[in-house]
Coordinates of C-alpha atoms (C1' of nucleotides) in Angstrom, one line a residue:
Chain Z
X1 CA 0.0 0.0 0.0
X2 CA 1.0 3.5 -1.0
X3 CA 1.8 6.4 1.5
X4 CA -0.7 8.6 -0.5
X5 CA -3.1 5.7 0.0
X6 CA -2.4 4.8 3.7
X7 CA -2.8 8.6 4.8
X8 CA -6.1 9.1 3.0
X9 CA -7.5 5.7 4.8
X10 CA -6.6 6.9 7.6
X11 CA -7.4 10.2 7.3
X12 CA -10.7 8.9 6.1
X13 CA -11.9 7.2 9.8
X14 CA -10.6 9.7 11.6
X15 CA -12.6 12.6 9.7
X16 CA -15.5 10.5 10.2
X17 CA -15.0 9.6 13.8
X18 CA -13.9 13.1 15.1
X19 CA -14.4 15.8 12.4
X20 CA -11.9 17.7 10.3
X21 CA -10.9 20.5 13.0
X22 CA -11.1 17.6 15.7
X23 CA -8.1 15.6 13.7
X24 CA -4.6 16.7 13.5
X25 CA -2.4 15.6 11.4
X26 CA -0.1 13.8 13.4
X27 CA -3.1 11.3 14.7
X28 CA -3.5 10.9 10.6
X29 CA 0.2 10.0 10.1
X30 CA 1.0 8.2 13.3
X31 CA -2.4 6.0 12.4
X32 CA -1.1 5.3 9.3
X33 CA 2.3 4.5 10.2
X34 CA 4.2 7.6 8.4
X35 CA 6.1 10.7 8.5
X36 CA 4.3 13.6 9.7
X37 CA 5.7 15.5 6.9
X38 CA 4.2 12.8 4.2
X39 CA 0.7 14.8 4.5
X40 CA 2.1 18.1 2.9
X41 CA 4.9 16.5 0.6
X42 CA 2.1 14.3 -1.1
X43 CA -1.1 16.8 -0.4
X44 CA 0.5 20.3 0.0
X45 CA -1.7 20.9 2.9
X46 CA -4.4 19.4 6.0
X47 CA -7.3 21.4 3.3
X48 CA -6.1 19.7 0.1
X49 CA -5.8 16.4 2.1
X50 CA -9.8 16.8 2.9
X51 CA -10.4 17.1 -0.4
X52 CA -8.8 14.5 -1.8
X53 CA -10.4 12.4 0.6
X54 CA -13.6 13.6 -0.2
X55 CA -13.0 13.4 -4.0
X56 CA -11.7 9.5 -3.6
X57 CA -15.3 8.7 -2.6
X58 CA -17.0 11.2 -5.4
X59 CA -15.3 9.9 -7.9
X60 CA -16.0 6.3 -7.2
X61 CA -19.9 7.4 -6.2
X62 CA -21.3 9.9 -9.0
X63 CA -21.4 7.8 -11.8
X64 CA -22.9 5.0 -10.1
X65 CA -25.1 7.5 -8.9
X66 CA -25.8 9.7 -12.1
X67 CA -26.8 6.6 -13.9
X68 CA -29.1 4.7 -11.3
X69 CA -30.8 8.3 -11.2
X70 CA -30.5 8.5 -15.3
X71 CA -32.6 5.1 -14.8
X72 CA -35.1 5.9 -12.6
X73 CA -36.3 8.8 -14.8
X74 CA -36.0 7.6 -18.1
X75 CA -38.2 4.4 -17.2
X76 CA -41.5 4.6 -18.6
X77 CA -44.3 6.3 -16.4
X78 CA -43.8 8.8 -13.5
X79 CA -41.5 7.7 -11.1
X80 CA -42.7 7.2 -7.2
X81 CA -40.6 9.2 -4.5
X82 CA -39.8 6.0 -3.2
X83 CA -38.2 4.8 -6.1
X84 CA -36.2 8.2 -6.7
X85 CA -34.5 7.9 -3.5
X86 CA -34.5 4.1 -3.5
X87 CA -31.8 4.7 -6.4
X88 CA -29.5 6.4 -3.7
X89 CA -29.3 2.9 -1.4
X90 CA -27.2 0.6 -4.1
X91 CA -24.5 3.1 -5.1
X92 CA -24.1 4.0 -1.4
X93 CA -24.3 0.3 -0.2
X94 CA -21.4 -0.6 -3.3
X95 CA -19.2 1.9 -1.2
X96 CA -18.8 -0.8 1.2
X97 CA -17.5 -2.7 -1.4
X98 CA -15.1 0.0 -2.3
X99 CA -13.8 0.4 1.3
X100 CA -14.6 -1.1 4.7
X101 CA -16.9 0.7 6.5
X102 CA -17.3 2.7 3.1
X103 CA -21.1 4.0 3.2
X104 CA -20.9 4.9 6.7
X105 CA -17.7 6.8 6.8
X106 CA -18.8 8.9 3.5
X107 CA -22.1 10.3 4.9
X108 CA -20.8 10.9 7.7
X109 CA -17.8 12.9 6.0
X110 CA -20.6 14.3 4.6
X111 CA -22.2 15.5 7.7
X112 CA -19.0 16.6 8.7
X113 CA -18.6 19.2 5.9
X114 CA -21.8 20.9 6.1
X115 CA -20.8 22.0 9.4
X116 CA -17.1 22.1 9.7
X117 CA -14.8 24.8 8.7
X118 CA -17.5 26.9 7.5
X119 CA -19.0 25.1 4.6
X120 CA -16.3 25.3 2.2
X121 CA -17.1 21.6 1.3
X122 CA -20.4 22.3 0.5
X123 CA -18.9 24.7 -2.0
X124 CA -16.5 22.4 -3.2
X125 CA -19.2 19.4 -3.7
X126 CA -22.0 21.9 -5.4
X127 CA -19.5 23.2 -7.6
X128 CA -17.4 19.7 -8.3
X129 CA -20.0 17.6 -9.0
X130 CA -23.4 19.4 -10.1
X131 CA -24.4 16.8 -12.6
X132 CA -25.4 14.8 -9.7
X133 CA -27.7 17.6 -8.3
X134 CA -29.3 18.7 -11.3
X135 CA -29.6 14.6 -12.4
X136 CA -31.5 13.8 -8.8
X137 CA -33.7 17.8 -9.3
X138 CA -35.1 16.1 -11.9
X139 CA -36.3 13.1 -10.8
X140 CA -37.5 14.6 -8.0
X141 CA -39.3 17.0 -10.5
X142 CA -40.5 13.7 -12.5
X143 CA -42.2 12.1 -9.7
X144 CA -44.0 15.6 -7.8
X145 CA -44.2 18.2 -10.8
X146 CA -46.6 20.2 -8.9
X147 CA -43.7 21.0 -6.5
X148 CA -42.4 24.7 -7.5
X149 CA -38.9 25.2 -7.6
X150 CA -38.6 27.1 -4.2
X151 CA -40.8 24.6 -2.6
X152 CA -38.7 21.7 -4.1
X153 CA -35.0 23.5 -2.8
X154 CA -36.3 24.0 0.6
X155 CA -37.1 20.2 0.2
X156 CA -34.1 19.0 -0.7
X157 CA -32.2 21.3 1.5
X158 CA -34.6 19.3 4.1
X159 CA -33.7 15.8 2.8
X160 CA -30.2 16.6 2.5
X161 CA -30.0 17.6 6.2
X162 CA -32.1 14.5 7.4
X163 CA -29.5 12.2 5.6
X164 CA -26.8 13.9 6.2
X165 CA -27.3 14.6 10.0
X166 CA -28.7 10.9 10.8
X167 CA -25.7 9.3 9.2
X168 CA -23.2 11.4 11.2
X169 CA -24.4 10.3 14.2
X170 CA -25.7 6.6 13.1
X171 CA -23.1 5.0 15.0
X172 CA -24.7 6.8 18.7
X173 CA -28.6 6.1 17.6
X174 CA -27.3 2.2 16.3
X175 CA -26.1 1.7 19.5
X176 CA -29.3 3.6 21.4
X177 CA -31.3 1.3 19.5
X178 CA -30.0 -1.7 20.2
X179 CA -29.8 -1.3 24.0
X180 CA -33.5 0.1 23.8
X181 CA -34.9 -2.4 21.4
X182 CA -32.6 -5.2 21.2
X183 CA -32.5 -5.0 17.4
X184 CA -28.8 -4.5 16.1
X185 CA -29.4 -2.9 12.9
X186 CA -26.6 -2.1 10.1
X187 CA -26.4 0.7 7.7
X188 CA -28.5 -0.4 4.8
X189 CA -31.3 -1.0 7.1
X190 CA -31.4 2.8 9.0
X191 CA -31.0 3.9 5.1
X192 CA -34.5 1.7 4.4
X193 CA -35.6 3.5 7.8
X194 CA -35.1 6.9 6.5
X195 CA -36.1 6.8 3.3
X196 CA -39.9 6.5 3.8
X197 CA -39.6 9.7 6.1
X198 CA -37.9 11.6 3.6
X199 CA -40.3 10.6 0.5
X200 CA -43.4 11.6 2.2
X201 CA -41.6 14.6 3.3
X202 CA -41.3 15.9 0.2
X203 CA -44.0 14.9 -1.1
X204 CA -46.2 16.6 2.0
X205 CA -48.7 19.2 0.3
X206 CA -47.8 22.2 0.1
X207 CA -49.1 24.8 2.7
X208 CA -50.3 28.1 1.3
X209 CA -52.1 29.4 3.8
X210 CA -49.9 31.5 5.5
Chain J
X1 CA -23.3 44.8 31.3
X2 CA -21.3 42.3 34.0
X3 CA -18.4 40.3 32.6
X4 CA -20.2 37.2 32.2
X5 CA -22.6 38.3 30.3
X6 CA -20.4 40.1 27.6
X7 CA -18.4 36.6 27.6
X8 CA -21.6 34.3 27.1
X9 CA -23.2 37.0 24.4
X10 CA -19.9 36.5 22.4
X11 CA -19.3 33.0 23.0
X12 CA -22.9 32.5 21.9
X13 CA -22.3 34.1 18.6
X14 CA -18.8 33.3 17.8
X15 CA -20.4 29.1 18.8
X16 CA -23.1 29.5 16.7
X17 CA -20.8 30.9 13.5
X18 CA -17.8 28.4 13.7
X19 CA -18.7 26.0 16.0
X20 CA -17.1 24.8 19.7
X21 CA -13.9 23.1 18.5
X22 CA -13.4 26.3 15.9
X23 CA -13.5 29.2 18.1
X24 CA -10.7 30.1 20.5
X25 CA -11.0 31.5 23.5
X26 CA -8.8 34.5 22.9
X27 CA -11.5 35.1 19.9
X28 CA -14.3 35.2 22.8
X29 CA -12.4 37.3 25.2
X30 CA -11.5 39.7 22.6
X31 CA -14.6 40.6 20.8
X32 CA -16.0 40.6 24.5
X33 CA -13.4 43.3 25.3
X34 CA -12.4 41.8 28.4
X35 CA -8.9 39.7 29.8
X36 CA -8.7 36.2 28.5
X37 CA -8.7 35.1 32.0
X38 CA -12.1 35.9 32.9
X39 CA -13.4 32.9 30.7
X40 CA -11.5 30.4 33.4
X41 CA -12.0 32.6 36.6
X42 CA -16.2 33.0 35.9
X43 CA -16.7 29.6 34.6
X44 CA -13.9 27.4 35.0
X45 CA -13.0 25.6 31.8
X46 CA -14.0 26.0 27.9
X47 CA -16.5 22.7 28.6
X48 CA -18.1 25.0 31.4
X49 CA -18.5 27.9 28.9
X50 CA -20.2 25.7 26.5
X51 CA -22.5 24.0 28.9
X52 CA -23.7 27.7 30.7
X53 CA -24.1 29.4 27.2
X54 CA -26.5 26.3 26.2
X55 CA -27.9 26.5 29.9
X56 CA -29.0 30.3 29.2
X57 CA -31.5 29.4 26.6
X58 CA -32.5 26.0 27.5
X59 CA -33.7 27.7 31.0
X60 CA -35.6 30.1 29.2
X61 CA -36.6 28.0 26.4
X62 CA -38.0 24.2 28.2
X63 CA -40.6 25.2 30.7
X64 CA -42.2 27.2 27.2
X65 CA -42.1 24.0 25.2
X66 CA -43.3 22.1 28.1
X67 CA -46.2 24.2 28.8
X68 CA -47.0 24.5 24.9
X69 CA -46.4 20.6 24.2
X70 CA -48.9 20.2 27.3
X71 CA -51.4 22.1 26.0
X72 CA -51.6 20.2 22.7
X73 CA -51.9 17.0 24.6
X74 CA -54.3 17.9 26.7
X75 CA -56.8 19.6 24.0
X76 CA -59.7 17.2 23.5
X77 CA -59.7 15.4 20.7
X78 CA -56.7 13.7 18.7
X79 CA -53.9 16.3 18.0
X80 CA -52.4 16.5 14.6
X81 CA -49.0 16.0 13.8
X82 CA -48.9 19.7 12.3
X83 CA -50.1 20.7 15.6
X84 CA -47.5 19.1 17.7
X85 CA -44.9 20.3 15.6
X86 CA -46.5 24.1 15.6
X87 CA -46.4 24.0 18.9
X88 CA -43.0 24.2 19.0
X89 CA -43.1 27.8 16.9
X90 CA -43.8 30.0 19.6
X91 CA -41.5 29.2 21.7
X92 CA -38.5 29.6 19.3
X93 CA -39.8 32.7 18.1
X94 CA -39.8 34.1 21.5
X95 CA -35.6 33.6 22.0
X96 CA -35.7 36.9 19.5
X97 CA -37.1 39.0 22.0
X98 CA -34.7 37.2 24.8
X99 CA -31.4 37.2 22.7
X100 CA -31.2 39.6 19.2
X101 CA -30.8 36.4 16.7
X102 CA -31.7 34.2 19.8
X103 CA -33.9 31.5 17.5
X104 CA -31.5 31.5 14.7
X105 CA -27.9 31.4 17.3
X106 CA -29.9 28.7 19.4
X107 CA -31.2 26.2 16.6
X108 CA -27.5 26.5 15.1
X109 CA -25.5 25.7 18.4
X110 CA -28.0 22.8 19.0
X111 CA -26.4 21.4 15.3
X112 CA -23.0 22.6 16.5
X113 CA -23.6 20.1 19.3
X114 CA -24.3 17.5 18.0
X115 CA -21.5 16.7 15.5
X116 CA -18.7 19.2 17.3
X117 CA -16.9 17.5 20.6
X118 CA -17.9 14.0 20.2
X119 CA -21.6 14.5 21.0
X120 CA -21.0 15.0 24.2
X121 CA -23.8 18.3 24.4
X122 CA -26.5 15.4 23.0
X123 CA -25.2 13.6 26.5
X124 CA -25.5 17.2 28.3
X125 CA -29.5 18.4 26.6
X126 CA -31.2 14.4 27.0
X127 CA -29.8 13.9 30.7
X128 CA -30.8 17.9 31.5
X129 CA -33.9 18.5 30.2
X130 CA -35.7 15.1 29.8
X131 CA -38.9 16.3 30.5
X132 CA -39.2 18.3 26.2
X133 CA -38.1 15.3 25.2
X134 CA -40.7 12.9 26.9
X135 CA -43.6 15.4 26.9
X136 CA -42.3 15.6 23.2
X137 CA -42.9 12.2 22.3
X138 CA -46.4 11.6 24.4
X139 CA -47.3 14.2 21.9
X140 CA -46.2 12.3 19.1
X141 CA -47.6 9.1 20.4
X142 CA -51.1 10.5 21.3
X143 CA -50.9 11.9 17.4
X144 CA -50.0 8.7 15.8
X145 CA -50.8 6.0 18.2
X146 CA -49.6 3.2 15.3
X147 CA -46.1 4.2 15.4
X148 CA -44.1 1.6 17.3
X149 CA -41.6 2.8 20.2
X150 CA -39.1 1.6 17.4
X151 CA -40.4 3.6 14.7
X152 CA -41.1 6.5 16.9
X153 CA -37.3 6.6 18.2
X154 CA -36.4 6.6 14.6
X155 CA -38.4 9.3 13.1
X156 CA -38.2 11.5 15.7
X157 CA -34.3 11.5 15.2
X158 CA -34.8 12.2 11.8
X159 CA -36.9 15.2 12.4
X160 CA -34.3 16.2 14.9
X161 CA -31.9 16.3 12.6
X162 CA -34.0 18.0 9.8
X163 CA -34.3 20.7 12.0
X164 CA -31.0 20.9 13.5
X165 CA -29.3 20.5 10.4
X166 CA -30.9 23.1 8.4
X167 CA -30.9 25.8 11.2
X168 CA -27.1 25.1 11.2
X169 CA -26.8 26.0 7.7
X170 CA -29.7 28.3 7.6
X171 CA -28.1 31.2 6.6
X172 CA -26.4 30.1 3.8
X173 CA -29.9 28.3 2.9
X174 CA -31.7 31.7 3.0
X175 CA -28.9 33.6 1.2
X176 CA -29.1 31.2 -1.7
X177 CA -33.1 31.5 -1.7
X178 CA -33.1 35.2 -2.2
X179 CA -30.6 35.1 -4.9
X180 CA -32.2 32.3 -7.0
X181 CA -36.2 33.3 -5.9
X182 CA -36.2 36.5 -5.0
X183 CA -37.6 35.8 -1.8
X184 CA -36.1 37.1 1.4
X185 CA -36.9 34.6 3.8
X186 CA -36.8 35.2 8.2
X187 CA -36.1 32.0 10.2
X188 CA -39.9 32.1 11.2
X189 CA -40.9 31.4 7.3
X190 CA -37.7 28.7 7.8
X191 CA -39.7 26.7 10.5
X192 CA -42.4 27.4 8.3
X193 CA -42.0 25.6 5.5
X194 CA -40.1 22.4 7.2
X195 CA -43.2 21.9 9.5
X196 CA -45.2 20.1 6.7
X197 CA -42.0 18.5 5.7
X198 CA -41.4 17.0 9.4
X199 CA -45.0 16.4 10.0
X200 CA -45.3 14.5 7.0
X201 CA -42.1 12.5 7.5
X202 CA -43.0 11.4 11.0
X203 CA -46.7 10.5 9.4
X204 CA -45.3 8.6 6.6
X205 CA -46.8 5.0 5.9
X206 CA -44.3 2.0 7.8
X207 CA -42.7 -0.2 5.5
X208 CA -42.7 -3.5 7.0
X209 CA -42.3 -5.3 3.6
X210 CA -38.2 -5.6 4.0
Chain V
dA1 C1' -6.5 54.3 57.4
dA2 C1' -6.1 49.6 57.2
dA3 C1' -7.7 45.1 56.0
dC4 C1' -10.5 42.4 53.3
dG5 C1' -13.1 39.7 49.4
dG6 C1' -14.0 39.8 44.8
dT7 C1' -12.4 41.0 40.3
dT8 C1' -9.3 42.3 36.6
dT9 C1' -5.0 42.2 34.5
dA10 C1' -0.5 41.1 32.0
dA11 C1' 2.5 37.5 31.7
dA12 C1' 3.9 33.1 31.4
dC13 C1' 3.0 28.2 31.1
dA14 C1' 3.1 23.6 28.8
dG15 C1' 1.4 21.5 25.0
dA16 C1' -0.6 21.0 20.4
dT17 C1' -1.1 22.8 15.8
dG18 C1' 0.1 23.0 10.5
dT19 C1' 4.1 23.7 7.9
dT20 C1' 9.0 23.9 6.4
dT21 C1' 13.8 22.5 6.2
dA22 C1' 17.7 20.0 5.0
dA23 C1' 19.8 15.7 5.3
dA24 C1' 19.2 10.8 4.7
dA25 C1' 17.3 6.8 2.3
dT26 C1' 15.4 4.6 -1.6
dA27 C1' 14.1 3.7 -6.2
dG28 C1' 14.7 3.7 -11.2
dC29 C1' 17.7 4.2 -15.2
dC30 C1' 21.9 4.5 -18.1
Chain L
dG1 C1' 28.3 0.7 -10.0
dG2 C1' 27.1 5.5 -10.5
dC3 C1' 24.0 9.0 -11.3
dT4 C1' 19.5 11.2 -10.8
dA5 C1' 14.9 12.0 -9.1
dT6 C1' 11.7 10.7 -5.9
dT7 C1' 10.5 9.7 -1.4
dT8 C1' 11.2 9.4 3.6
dT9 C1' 12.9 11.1 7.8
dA10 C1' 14.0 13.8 12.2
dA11 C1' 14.1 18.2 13.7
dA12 C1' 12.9 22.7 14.0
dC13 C1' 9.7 26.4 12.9
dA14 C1' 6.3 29.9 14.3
dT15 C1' 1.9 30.2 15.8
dC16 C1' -2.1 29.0 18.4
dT17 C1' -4.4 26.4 22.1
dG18 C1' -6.5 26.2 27.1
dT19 C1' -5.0 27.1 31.5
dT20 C1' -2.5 29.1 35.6
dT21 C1' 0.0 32.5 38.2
dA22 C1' 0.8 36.4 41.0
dA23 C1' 0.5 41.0 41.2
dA24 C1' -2.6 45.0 40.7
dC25 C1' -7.1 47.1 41.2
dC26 C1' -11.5 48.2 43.3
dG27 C1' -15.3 48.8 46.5
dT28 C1' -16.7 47.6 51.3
dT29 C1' -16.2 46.8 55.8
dT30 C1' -13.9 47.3 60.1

DNA sequence: AAACGGTTTAAACAGATGTTTAAAATAGCC
DNA sequence: GGCTATTTTAAACATCTGTTTAAACCGTTT
């Protein structure tokens, strides 16, 4: 295994585990056995190295994803809700295929960037890979055309956040739930979990009373 | 104004912009105008700070809720979903008249707190204020009395972190919505518009065909 | 006026942070 | 083997972190 590579698994868990300001380098290099001076000879810098982890996963996921979505809405008929975001679940499950703990550790990077270091990843994922936006707007689109465009950003902006924020703490509420319930569920089942409540939210009517 | 109030006013702010782990002290002390000592002598430790500028408004803010969440259960007749979830408006509207920004600051350091410092604020908010949460989900449970515990413990964490996670990035969210609609948006509309959302998420149809 | 408790202050502390340096080690190629 | 370019290494860098210290300050009480 490469340097380059062993940093960026490392790197990798411990973004997911403790955010990207609650990771210093040196727990990076000294987790993946090399010089702490590896990081900026082979990334330049802590930001770059955030990216590139980041883009590792993007790369491997937006295709995967740009097609199962491509599917969805070029099948005949209007798509369900359901099925729009049931095309999410087998590109994210393949991650696991990619990496261990793959799915897991990328939404919760995920999560992590919305809210770390001031959103620049948000930036760097709306501008790096919109195809993957505008392919799921338009499913979404396909399936609830009533929805106006304001209505259906807010919505999104909702759905995003519900993922995004469960996933980055599904390692607590999988734990909660099997002490409470005695049920030890994985990832692929809190993603069937979630993605009823996110359909019908979006597809809730719209309130114009107000 | 007395020094600890000039330190949790700009703790409070500085929190809700850049989160726990990515504001300094010396950041706090300073745009507080007073010595960088005062943090340590009035409340002991960083971790102190956090937990007494959280304390401020959940003081103010849980015996509201409680009494409003209260009221909704005790109306005859079935509450709506809508209704629980409304009754939650009030009260964050009224942090604005506490605290300038008090609804928008408050709903952004509860998503700081739950991804920054290793979730240990979620630890801090469920073991100090039980009672929102449990008169929370009676509320829930008188609306939807087919919801299993299960179920319940998962959608309610999903609303949680629809909330949460859009109030963290809320400002960004409405920035974007006046540019691209036109639309200048408060955080009342905000709560506004993900109340269907929510409602309709936590009503949704259970799958139980996996 | 003196003594006192509470508060503020400047300075220093020890440790962690990202980054850079220059020498050493390694690899690939003629 | 000898040369070159790439990679690794230990050490130092300057800066920032939360926290502590001890002296100074202030209003109150004796």
């Amino acid at each position: 295994m490469s340097t380059k590579n062993k940093i960026l698994d490392a790197a990798e868990q411990l973004f997911a585990d403790k955010g990207f300001n609650g990771t210093s380098l040196r727990e990076i290099t000294s987790q993946a056995e090399v010089n702490l001076a590896a990081v900026n000879y082979h990334f330049g810098s802590k930001k770059e190295l955030i990216k590139a982890v980041m883009s590792r996963y993007m790369n491997e996921l937006s295709p995967r994803l740009e097609s199962a979505l491509e599917a969805v809405c070029q099948q005949q008929g209007q798509p369900s809700l359901i099925q729009v975001f049931s095309a999410f679940v087998e590109p994210l499950l393949s991650l696991n295929e990619f990496q261990e703990n793959g799915t897991s550790n990328f939404l919760q990077l995920l999560g992590r960037g919305y809210t770390d270091s001031q959103g620049f990843l948000r930036w760097f994922l709306t501008t790096q890979y919109p195809n993957v936006i505008s392919y799921f707007v338009d499913a979404v689109q396909k399936a609830y055309p009533e929805l106006t465009p304001e209505d259906m950003f807010w919505r999104l902006h909702f759905t995003m956040g519900t993922i995004v924020f469960t996933m980055s703490s599904s390692d607590a509420l999988m734990d909660i739930a099997a002490n409470d319930f005695d049920r030890k569920m994985d990832i692929g089942e809190v993603i069937q979990q979630v993605i009823p409540y996110v359909a019908a939210g979006v597809a809730a009517p719209i309130n114009r009373a107000d």
